[in-house]
Amino acid sequence: MTTLVWDYKQEYENEREDILDAVDTVFRSGQLVFGPSVQGFEEEYAAYHGMRHCVSNDNGTNAIVLGLRAIGVKPGDEVITVSNTAAPTVIAIDQIGAIPVFVDINPDDYLMNTDLVEAAITERTTCIVPVHLYGQCVNLEPLKALAAKHNLTIFEDCAQSHGAKQNGVLAGTTGKAAAFSFYPTKVLGAYGDGGATITNDDEVAGNLRRLRYYGMEKQYYVVETPGHNSRLDAVHAEILRRKLTRFDGYLAARRQVAARYYEALADTDLVLPKITEGNDHVYYLYVVRHPKREQILERLLGYDIQLNVSYRWPCHTMTGFAKLGYEKGSLPVTEQLADEIFSLPMYASLDEGTQDKVISALREVLRTL
């Protein structure tokens, strides 16, 4: 059997009875759209973060699209973010007519280099989108200072950082609002697509609720502001409610997997993930680095191990974003890392035997490069 970077089947076996009960609960409720499961999840997810509002929707991309619209980002506004991210971060900015502006990343934690942000601010800049990538947080303190100085809004992309903390503060609770994805691979994942935006701002929350439901609020078919059809299915909401009760266990299991990697690979020439001071890493991905990545990945296939690269193609190099005008070499750290990083298997239900298979094969490949 091929070893993959992520697999949900063991988790499903472990939780099958509860997952099927969640599905049955929704199907018997008579409310497949919105209803008590969606409301319950929103209240519980907001409470987990100590926030006033959680507005769920159909996927993490729309959580950003609706979130940016809800906080007032308009067509033509510039939004500062990074190119080393999943393309949906940038797609969402582009989709509302705003202009993505990229800054480079740190060479050690692969997160936004906040020292470069102020130089990227222009009179058209209205928002900063820090991407809390791979499971740990961008340094938000300098961004808060810049936002106050230049009258900007911080919108956090937390698709990969459920439960991560910086100096004890949960990801998603510092900016004006924050977007989460519940795609199945995520630290908190549904059994299909899902997303949500959290905020303490009542007006933003109201905007979000209208935008996800065609722009309606008080009466069906009465559109107040043209919006989207972007609702979280009740069955996924109910599954997420159940999984939220086990969430701390998922985090502990991921950290245990990471600890075994650190111990087993410390004496190799792989560059292992660095935890930035003050961060509590949740290891959505366990990203390592090596200049001979392609040789390593190719040879691991011989051991029936298939690994991923997040991300092989930085957004500024994609033809879809050529209109932004970034030339090769414009983000040197991002581009170098794109040639060297890859991810080891990482999920809460990863068993030690499978992990040992990966470690053993990787050590052998590295030894014989």
mmCIF file of N, CA, C and O in Angstrom, residues 246-336:
data_model
loop_
_atom_site.group_PDB
_atom_site.id
_atom_site.type_symbol
_atom_site.label_atom_id
_atom_site.label_comp_id
_atom_site.label_asym_id
_atom_site.label_seq_id
_atom_site.Cartn_x
_atom_site.Cartn_y
_atom_site.Cartn_z
ATOM 1 N N ARG A 246 -13.002 16.774 20.162
ATOM 2 C CA ARG A 246 -11.774 15.963 20.177
ATOM 3 C C ARG A 246 -10.567 16.753 19.683
ATOM 4 O O ARG A 246 -9.478 16.194 19.495
ATOM 5 N N PHE A 247 -10.756 18.033 19.464
ATOM 6 C CA PHE A 247 -9.750 18.842 18.785
ATOM 7 C C PHE A 247 -8.419 18.873 19.523
ATOM 8 O O PHE A 247 -7.357 18.724 18.907
ATOM 9 N N ASP A 248 -8.437 19.055 20.819
ATOM 10 C CA ASP A 248 -7.180 19.096 21.579
ATOM 11 C C ASP A 248 -6.413 17.780 21.451
ATOM 12 O O ASP A 248 -5.174 17.771 21.449
ATOM 13 N N GLY A 249 -7.144 16.682 21.323
ATOM 14 C CA GLY A 249 -6.497 15.396 21.106
ATOM 15 C C GLY A 249 -5.805 15.325 19.761
ATOM 16 O O GLY A 249 -4.714 14.747 19.634
ATOM 17 N N TYR A 250 -6.424 15.906 18.726
ATOM 18 C CA TYR A 250 -5.791 15.954 17.408
ATOM 19 C C TYR A 250 -4.474 16.726 17.476
ATOM 20 O O TYR A 250 -3.471 16.325 16.883
ATOM 21 N N LEU A 251 -4.513 17.867 18.190
ATOM 22 C CA LEU A 251 -3.299 18.677 18.300
ATOM 23 C C LEU A 251 -2.184 17.908 19.004
ATOM 24 O O LEU A 251 -1.033 17.921 18.565
ATOM 25 N N ALA A 252 -2.542 17.234 20.090
ATOM 26 C CA ALA A 252 -1.542 16.468 20.839
ATOM 27 C C ALA A 252 -0.949 15.357 19.975
ATOM 28 O O ALA A 252 0.263 15.105 20.006
ATOM 29 N N ALA A 253 -1.797 14.694 19.190
ATOM 30 C CA ALA A 253 -1.321 13.601 18.345
ATOM 31 C C ALA A 253 -0.379 14.116 17.257
ATOM 32 O O ALA A 253 0.649 13.490 16.962
ATOM 33 N N ARG A 254 -0.718 15.251 16.638
ATOM 34 C CA ARG A 254 0.155 15.827 15.615
ATOM 35 C C ARG A 254 1.507 16.216 16.215
ATOM 36 O O ARG A 254 2.553 16.010 15.578
ATOM 37 N N ARG A 255 1.489 16.780 17.387
ATOM 38 C CA ARG A 255 2.751 17.172 18.019
ATOM 39 C C ARG A 255 3.586 15.954 18.380
ATOM 40 O O ARG A 255 4.825 16.003 18.338
ATOM 41 N N GLN A 256 2.929 14.861 18.706
ATOM 42 C CA GLN A 256 3.673 13.636 18.997
ATOM 43 C C GLN A 256 4.322 13.086 17.730
ATOM 44 O O GLN A 256 5.480 12.646 17.751
ATOM 45 N N VAL A 257 3.607 13.121 16.609
ATOM 46 C CA VAL A 257 4.180 12.708 15.337
ATOM 47 C C VAL A 257 5.383 13.586 14.998
ATOM 48 O O VAL A 257 6.450 13.091 14.598
ATOM 49 N N ALA A 258 5.218 14.883 15.169
ATOM 50 C CA ALA A 258 6.313 15.815 14.882
ATOM 51 C C ALA A 258 7.522 15.533 15.763
ATOM 52 O O ALA A 258 8.669 15.566 15.293
ATOM 53 N N ALA A 259 7.287 15.259 17.042
ATOM 54 C CA ALA A 259 8.391 14.998 17.969
ATOM 55 C C ALA A 259 9.196 13.776 17.525
ATOM 56 O O ALA A 259 10.434 13.761 17.633
ATOM 57 N N ARG A 260 8.516 12.747 17.004
ATOM 58 C CA ARG A 260 9.225 11.558 16.537
ATOM 59 C C ARG A 260 10.062 11.875 15.304
ATOM 60 O O ARG A 260 11.176 11.362 15.146
ATOM 61 N N TYR A 261 9.546 12.723 14.417
ATOM 62 C CA TYR A 261 10.339 13.143 13.254
ATOM 63 C C TYR A 261 11.586 13.912 13.692
ATOM 64 O O TYR A 261 12.686 13.668 13.194
ATOM 65 N N TYR A 262 11.375 14.870 14.591
ATOM 66 C CA TYR A 262 12.519 15.666 15.059
ATOM 67 C C TYR A 262 13.610 14.759 15.625
ATOM 68 O O TYR A 262 14.789 14.908 15.314
ATOM 69 N N GLU A 263 13.217 13.814 16.464
ATOM 70 C CA GLU A 263 14.194 12.939 17.116
ATOM 71 C C GLU A 263 14.878 12.015 16.108
ATOM 72 O O GLU A 263 16.097 11.835 16.132
ATOM 73 N N ALA A 264 14.091 11.470 15.179
ATOM 74 C CA ALA A 264 14.631 10.462 14.271
ATOM 75 C C ALA A 264 15.466 11.053 13.141
ATOM 76 O O ALA A 264 16.310 10.358 12.556
ATOM 77 N N LEU A 265 15.248 12.342 12.815
ATOM 78 C CA LEU A 265 15.916 12.941 11.660
ATOM 79 C C LEU A 265 16.895 14.050 12.036
ATOM 80 O O LEU A 265 17.472 14.688 11.148
ATOM 81 N N ALA A 266 17.107 14.234 13.331
ATOM 82 C CA ALA A 266 17.950 15.344 13.789
ATOM 83 C C ALA A 266 19.384 15.243 13.295
ATOM 84 O O ALA A 266 20.054 16.267 13.093
ATOM 85 N N ASP A 267 19.881 14.025 13.078
ATOM 86 C CA ASP A 267 21.285 13.854 12.678
ATOM 87 C C ASP A 267 21.454 13.761 11.165
ATOM 88 O O ASP A 267 22.532 13.432 10.672
ATOM 89 N N THR A 268 20.407 14.051 10.406
ATOM 90 C CA THR A 268 20.511 14.053 8.948
ATOM 91 C C THR A 268 20.764 15.479 8.457
ATOM 92 O O THR A 268 20.760 16.429 9.241
ATOM 93 N N ASP A 269 20.939 15.627 7.133
ATOM 94 C CA ASP A 269 21.154 16.969 6.604
ATOM 95 C C ASP A 269 19.858 17.613 6.094
ATOM 96 O O ASP A 269 19.889 18.619 5.401
ATOM 97 N N LEU A 270 18.726 17.018 6.457
ATOM 98 C CA LEU A 270 17.450 17.687 6.206
ATOM 99 C C LEU A 270 17.342 18.914 7.104
ATOM 100 O O LEU A 270 17.747 18.880 8.277
ATOM 101 N N VAL A 271 16.798 19.995 6.572
ATOM 102 C CA VAL A 271 16.449 21.138 7.408
ATOM 103 C C VAL A 271 15.051 20.886 7.950
ATOM 104 O O VAL A 271 14.082 20.824 7.194
ATOM 105 N N LEU A 272 14.941 20.712 9.257
ATOM 106 C CA LEU A 272 13.664 20.393 9.895
ATOM 107 C C LEU A 272 12.919 21.680 10.253
ATOM 108 O O LEU A 272 13.515 22.757 10.316
ATOM 109 N N PRO A 273 11.611 21.604 10.474
ATOM 110 C CA PRO A 273 10.832 22.808 10.769
ATOM 111 C C PRO A 273 11.345 23.555 11.996
ATOM 112 O O PRO A 273 11.638 22.939 13.032
ATOM 113 N N LYS A 274 11.440 24.870 11.860
ATOM 114 C CA LYS A 274 11.836 25.711 12.983
ATOM 115 C C LYS A 274 10.586 26.317 13.602
ATOM 116 O O LYS A 274 9.744 26.882 12.899
ATOM 117 N N ILE A 275 10.483 26.202 14.905
ATOM 118 C CA ILE A 275 9.371 26.837 15.617
ATOM 119 C C ILE A 275 9.826 28.226 16.035
ATOM 120 O O ILE A 275 10.776 28.384 16.802
ATOM 121 N N THR A 276 9.148 29.241 15.533
ATOM 122 C CA THR A 276 9.499 30.612 15.871
ATOM 123 C C THR A 276 9.175 30.885 17.335
ATOM 124 O O THR A 276 8.168 30.420 17.870
ATOM 125 N N GLU A 277 10.046 31.632 17.999
ATOM 126 C CA GLU A 277 9.883 31.925 19.420
ATOM 127 C C GLU A 277 8.492 32.485 19.702
ATOM 128 O O GLU A 277 8.008 33.378 19.006
ATOM 129 N N GLY A 278 7.849 31.936 20.712
ATOM 130 C CA GLY A 278 6.513 32.384 21.102
ATOM 131 C C GLY A 278 5.391 31.610 20.449
ATOM 132 O O GLY A 278 4.225 31.747 20.836
ATOM 133 N N ASN A 279 5.729 30.786 19.444
ATOM 134 C CA ASN A 279 4.691 30.059 18.707
ATOM 135 C C ASN A 279 4.437 28.675 19.283
ATOM 136 O O ASN A 279 5.367 27.986 19.710
ATOM 137 N N ASP A 280 3.175 28.271 19.289
ATOM 138 C CA ASP A 280 2.771 26.890 19.534
ATOM 139 C C ASP A 280 2.353 26.310 18.186
ATOM 140 O O ASP A 280 1.305 26.663 17.651
ATOM 141 N N HIS A 281 3.189 25.455 17.633
ATOM 142 C CA HIS A 281 2.998 24.893 16.293
ATOM 143 C C HIS A 281 1.976 23.758 16.366
ATOM 144 O O HIS A 281 2.032 22.917 17.252
ATOM 145 N N VAL A 282 1.043 23.708 15.396
ATOM 146 C CA VAL A 282 0.062 22.617 15.367
ATOM 147 C C VAL A 282 0.345 21.613 14.250
ATOM 148 O O VAL A 282 -0.366 20.623 14.104
ATOM 149 N N TYR A 283 1.376 21.856 13.435
ATOM 150 C CA TYR A 283 1.844 20.910 12.419
ATOM 151 C C TYR A 283 0.723 20.454 11.491
ATOM 152 O O TYR A 283 0.460 19.256 11.355
ATOM 153 N N TYR A 284 0.094 21.432 10.858
ATOM 154 C CA TYR A 284 -0.789 21.052 9.748
ATOM 155 C C TYR A 284 0.037 20.283 8.712
ATOM 156 O O TYR A 284 -0.406 19.265 8.184
ATOM 157 N N LEU A 285 1.232 20.779 8.443
ATOM 158 C CA LEU A 285 2.197 20.067 7.607
ATOM 159 C C LEU A 285 3.531 20.018 8.341
ATOM 160 O O LEU A 285 3.852 20.912 9.118
ATOM 161 N N TYR A 286 4.288 18.963 8.088
ATOM 162 C CA TYR A 286 5.652 18.872 8.600
ATOM 163 C C TYR A 286 6.565 19.069 7.395
ATOM 164 O O TYR A 286 6.831 18.137 6.625
ATOM 165 N N VAL A 287 7.018 20.316 7.213
ATOM 166 C CA VAL A 287 7.736 20.719 6.001
ATOM 167 C C VAL A 287 9.238 20.708 6.252
ATOM 168 O O VAL A 287 9.726 21.406 7.151
ATOM 169 N N VAL A 288 9.945 19.920 5.463
ATOM 170 C CA VAL A 288 11.404 19.837 5.551
ATOM 171 C C VAL A 288 12.006 20.428 4.282
ATOM 172 O O VAL A 288 11.300 20.748 3.325
ATOM 173 N N ARG A 289 13.323 20.536 4.288
ATOM 174 C CA ARG A 289 13.996 21.218 3.183
ATOM 175 C C ARG A 289 15.301 20.510 2.840
ATOM 176 O O ARG A 289 16.051 20.100 3.737
ATOM 177 N N HIS A 290 15.562 20.374 1.518
ATOM 178 C CA HIS A 290 16.822 19.770 1.075
ATOM 179 C C HIS A 290 17.083 20.211 -0.367
ATOM 180 O O HIS A 290 16.156 20.227 -1.189
ATOM 181 N N PRO A 291 18.334 20.573 -0.713
ATOM 182 C CA PRO A 291 18.622 21.031 -2.077
ATOM 183 C C PRO A 291 18.454 19.944 -3.141
ATOM 184 O O PRO A 291 18.326 20.252 -4.320
ATOM 185 N N LYS A 292 18.450 18.671 -2.738
ATOM 186 C CA LYS A 292 18.261 17.572 -3.686
ATOM 187 C C LYS A 292 16.862 16.966 -3.559
ATOM 188 O O LYS A 292 16.673 15.760 -3.668
ATOM 189 N N ARG A 293 15.882 17.818 -3.363
ATOM 190 C CA ARG A 293 14.510 17.371 -3.129
ATOM 191 C C ARG A 293 14.001 16.422 -4.213
ATOM 192 O O ARG A 293 13.422 15.374 -3.905
ATOM 193 N N GLU A 294 14.170 16.784 -5.470
ATOM 194 C CA GLU A 294 13.589 15.984 -6.541
ATOM 195 C C GLU A 294 14.150 14.571 -6.554
ATOM 196 O O GLU A 294 13.421 13.601 -6.799
ATOM 197 N N GLN A 295 15.456 14.437 -6.290
ATOM 198 C CA GLN A 295 16.050 13.108 -6.207
ATOM 199 C C GLN A 295 15.459 12.322 -5.050
ATOM 200 O O GLN A 295 15.190 11.123 -5.168
ATOM 201 N N ILE A 296 15.254 13.002 -3.928
ATOM 202 C CA ILE A 296 14.702 12.337 -2.743
ATOM 203 C C ILE A 296 13.288 11.847 -3.020
ATOM 204 O O ILE A 296 12.947 10.679 -2.749
ATOM 205 N N LEU A 297 12.450 12.702 -3.579
ATOM 206 C CA LEU A 297 11.064 12.326 -3.851
ATOM 207 C C LEU A 297 10.997 11.178 -4.849
ATOM 208 O O LEU A 297 10.190 10.250 -4.698
ATOM 209 N N GLU A 298 11.842 11.231 -5.874
ATOM 210 C CA GLU A 298 11.844 10.178 -6.887
ATOM 211 C C GLU A 298 12.253 8.840 -6.285
ATOM 212 O O GLU A 298 11.638 7.799 -6.566
ATOM 213 N N ARG A 299 13.271 8.854 -5.444
ATOM 214 C CA ARG A 299 13.757 7.601 -4.874
ATOM 215 C C ARG A 299 12.809 7.045 -3.820
ATOM 216 O O ARG A 299 12.708 5.821 -3.649
ATOM 217 N N LEU A 300 12.072 7.930 -3.130
ATOM 218 C CA LEU A 300 11.097 7.454 -2.153
ATOM 219 C C LEU A 300 9.953 6.699 -2.824
ATOM 220 O O LEU A 300 9.335 5.821 -2.212
ATOM 221 N N LEU A 301 9.678 7.024 -4.084
ATOM 222 C CA LEU A 301 8.638 6.284 -4.801
ATOM 223 C C LEU A 301 8.986 4.800 -4.891
ATOM 224 O O LEU A 301 8.100 3.938 -4.918
ATOM 225 N N GLY A 302 10.275 4.514 -4.916
ATOM 226 C CA GLY A 302 10.722 3.123 -4.942
ATOM 227 C C GLY A 302 10.411 2.379 -3.657
ATOM 228 O O GLY A 302 10.394 1.144 -3.636
ATOM 229 N N TYR A 303 10.174 3.121 -2.592
ATOM 230 C CA TYR A 303 9.758 2.538 -1.309
ATOM 231 C C TYR A 303 8.234 2.607 -1.140
ATOM 232 O O TYR A 303 7.719 2.352 -0.063
ATOM 233 N N ASP A 304 7.544 2.990 -2.224
ATOM 234 C CA ASP A 304 6.085 3.142 -2.212
ATOM 235 C C ASP A 304 5.648 4.248 -1.255
ATOM 236 O O ASP A 304 4.648 4.124 -0.547
ATOM 237 N N ILE A 305 6.417 5.346 -1.261
ATOM 238 C CA ILE A 305 6.110 6.523 -0.440
ATOM 239 C C ILE A 305 5.959 7.719 -1.362
ATOM 240 O O ILE A 305 6.895 8.064 -2.089
ATOM 241 N N GLN A 306 4.786 8.328 -1.353
ATOM 242 C CA GLN A 306 4.498 9.464 -2.234
ATOM 243 C C GLN A 306 4.276 10.709 -1.388
ATOM 244 O O GLN A 306 3.309 10.789 -0.621
ATOM 245 N N LEU A 307 5.167 11.694 -1.536
ATOM 246 C CA LEU A 307 5.095 12.902 -0.726
ATOM 247 C C LEU A 307 4.715 14.113 -1.568
ATOM 248 O O LEU A 307 4.807 14.090 -2.796
ATOM 249 N N ASN A 308 4.279 15.173 -0.902
ATOM 250 C CA ASN A 308 3.818 16.390 -1.573
ATOM 251 C C ASN A 308 4.789 17.544 -1.354
ATOM 252 O O ASN A 308 5.617 17.523 -0.430
ATOM 253 N N VAL A 309 4.633 18.577 -2.181
ATOM 254 C CA VAL A 309 5.376 19.827 -2.038
ATOM 255 C C VAL A 309 4.366 20.952 -1.860
ATOM 256 O O VAL A 309 3.504 21.159 -2.708
ATOM 257 N N SER A 310 4.486 21.667 -0.773
ATOM 258 C CA SER A 310 3.609 22.821 -0.520
ATOM 259 C C SER A 310 4.481 24.053 -0.241
ATOM 260 O O SER A 310 4.878 24.288 0.875
ATOM 261 N N TYR A 311 4.857 24.821 -1.302
ATOM 262 C CA TYR A 311 4.250 24.788 -2.627
ATOM 263 C C TYR A 311 5.345 24.858 -3.667
ATOM 264 O O TYR A 311 6.278 25.640 -3.554
ATOM 265 N N ARG A 312 5.197 24.007 -4.677
ATOM 266 C CA ARG A 312 6.201 23.889 -5.732
ATOM 267 C C ARG A 312 6.211 25.128 -6.631
ATOM 268 O O ARG A 312 7.238 25.516 -7.169
ATOM 269 N N TRP A 313 5.038 25.748 -6.821
ATOM 270 C CA TRP A 313 4.914 26.902 -7.712
ATOM 271 C C TRP A 313 4.381 28.093 -6.918
ATOM 272 O O TRP A 313 3.173 28.169 -6.646
ATOM 273 N N PRO A 314 5.227 29.024 -6.522
ATOM 274 C CA PRO A 314 4.746 30.224 -5.828
ATOM 275 C C PRO A 314 3.729 30.960 -6.704
ATOM 276 O O PRO A 314 3.815 30.929 -7.940
ATOM 277 N N CYS A 315 2.792 31.612 -6.069
ATOM 278 C CA CYS A 315 1.699 32.234 -6.811
ATOM 279 C C CYS A 315 2.188 33.250 -7.836
ATOM 280 O O CYS A 315 1.634 33.345 -8.937
ATOM 281 N N HIS A 316 3.239 34.009 -7.504
ATOM 282 C CA HIS A 316 3.681 35.055 -8.433
ATOM 283 C C HIS A 316 4.301 34.498 -9.708
ATOM 284 O O HIS A 316 4.488 35.230 -10.682
ATOM 285 N N THR A 317 4.606 33.185 -9.731
ATOM 286 C CA THR A 317 5.163 32.559 -10.926
ATOM 287 C C THR A 317 4.106 31.910 -11.799
ATOM 288 O O THR A 317 4.424 31.413 -12.887
ATOM 289 N N MET A 318 2.862 31.890 -11.342
ATOM 290 C CA MET A 318 1.790 31.226 -12.090
ATOM 291 C C MET A 318 1.290 32.121 -13.218
ATOM 292 O O MET A 318 1.166 33.338 -13.055
ATOM 293 N N THR A 319 0.966 31.496 -14.325
ATOM 294 C CA THR A 319 0.488 32.275 -15.475
ATOM 295 C C THR A 319 -0.788 33.032 -15.142
ATOM 296 O O THR A 319 -1.033 34.116 -15.675
ATOM 297 N N GLY A 320 -1.597 32.492 -14.249
ATOM 298 C CA GLY A 320 -2.832 33.154 -13.883
ATOM 299 C C GLY A 320 -2.637 34.483 -13.176
ATOM 300 O O GLY A 320 -3.567 35.305 -13.129
ATOM 301 N N PHE A 321 -1.439 34.689 -12.630
ATOM 302 C CA PHE A 321 -1.148 35.952 -11.935
ATOM 303 C C PHE A 321 -0.055 36.743 -12.641
ATOM 304 O O PHE A 321 0.533 37.654 -12.050
ATOM 305 N N ALA A 322 0.196 36.410 -13.911
ATOM 306 C CA ALA A 322 1.215 37.137 -14.676
ATOM 307 C C ALA A 322 0.876 38.617 -14.782
ATOM 308 O O ALA A 322 1.773 39.476 -14.870
ATOM 309 N N LYS A 323 -0.404 38.944 -14.741
ATOM 310 C CA LYS A 323 -0.832 40.338 -14.856
ATOM 311 C C LYS A 323 -0.309 41.201 -13.712
ATOM 312 O O LYS A 323 -0.275 42.432 -13.822
ATOM 313 N N LEU A 324 0.108 40.570 -12.631
ATOM 314 C CA LEU A 324 0.619 41.339 -11.491
ATOM 315 C C LEU A 324 2.028 41.859 -11.741
ATOM 316 O O LEU A 324 2.499 42.750 -11.025
ATOM 317 N N GLY A 325 2.721 41.293 -12.712
ATOM 318 C CA GLY A 325 3.992 41.855 -13.157
ATOM 319 C C GLY A 325 5.222 41.465 -12.363
ATOM 320 O O GLY A 325 6.251 42.148 -12.447
ATOM 321 N N TYR A 326 5.166 40.355 -11.608
ATOM 322 C CA TYR A 326 6.334 39.931 -10.833
ATOM 323 C C TYR A 326 7.278 39.115 -11.718
ATOM 324 O O TYR A 326 6.881 38.127 -12.315
ATOM 325 N N GLU A 327 8.527 39.535 -11.775
ATOM 326 C CA GLU A 327 9.515 38.829 -12.593
ATOM 327 C C GLU A 327 10.213 37.765 -11.767
ATOM 328 O O GLU A 327 10.238 37.819 -10.527
ATOM 329 N N LYS A 328 10.783 36.797 -12.447
ATOM 330 C CA LYS A 328 11.575 35.776 -11.756
ATOM 331 C C LYS A 328 12.713 36.452 -11.010
ATOM 332 O O LYS A 328 13.388 37.324 -11.545
ATOM 333 N N GLY A 329 12.895 36.077 -9.766
ATOM 334 C CA GLY A 329 13.923 36.689 -8.929
ATOM 335 C C GLY A 329 13.397 37.806 -8.049
ATOM 336 O O GLY A 329 14.130 38.313 -7.193
ATOM 337 N N SER A 330 12.119 38.170 -8.218
ATOM 338 C CA SER A 330 11.581 39.285 -7.427
ATOM 339 C C SER A 330 11.327 38.900 -5.968
ATOM 340 O O SER A 330 11.323 39.770 -5.093
ATOM 341 N N LEU A 331 11.130 37.606 -5.707
ATOM 342 C CA LEU A 331 10.946 37.113 -4.339
ATOM 343 C C LEU A 331 11.935 35.958 -4.143
ATOM 344 O O LEU A 331 11.567 34.786 -4.180
ATOM 345 N N PRO A 332 13.202 36.278 -3.933
ATOM 346 C CA PRO A 332 14.263 35.251 -3.985
ATOM 347 C C PRO A 332 14.137 34.151 -2.946
ATOM 348 O O PRO A 332 14.411 32.985 -3.254
ATOM 349 N N VAL A 333 13.751 34.494 -1.721
ATOM 350 C CA VAL A 333 13.645 33.445 -0.698
ATOM 351 C C VAL A 333 12.496 32.501 -1.035
ATOM 352 O O VAL A 333 12.629 31.282 -0.977
ATOM 353 N N THR A 334 11.371 33.070 -1.411
ATOM 354 C CA THR A 334 10.221 32.261 -1.804
ATOM 355 C C THR A 334 10.587 31.311 -2.939
ATOM 356 O O THR A 334 10.255 30.116 -2.914
ATOM 357 N N GLU A 335 11.293 31.816 -3.941
ATOM 358 C CA GLU A 335 11.627 31.014 -5.107
ATOM 359 C C GLU A 335 12.632 29.914 -4.772
ATOM 360 O O GLU A 335 12.526 28.785 -5.265
ATOM 361 N N GLN A 336 13.601 30.214 -3.923
ATOM 362 C CA GLN A 336 14.566 29.184 -3.541
ATOM 363 C C GLN A 336 13.886 28.064 -2.751
ATOM 364 O O GLN A 336 14.127 26.878 -2.997
#
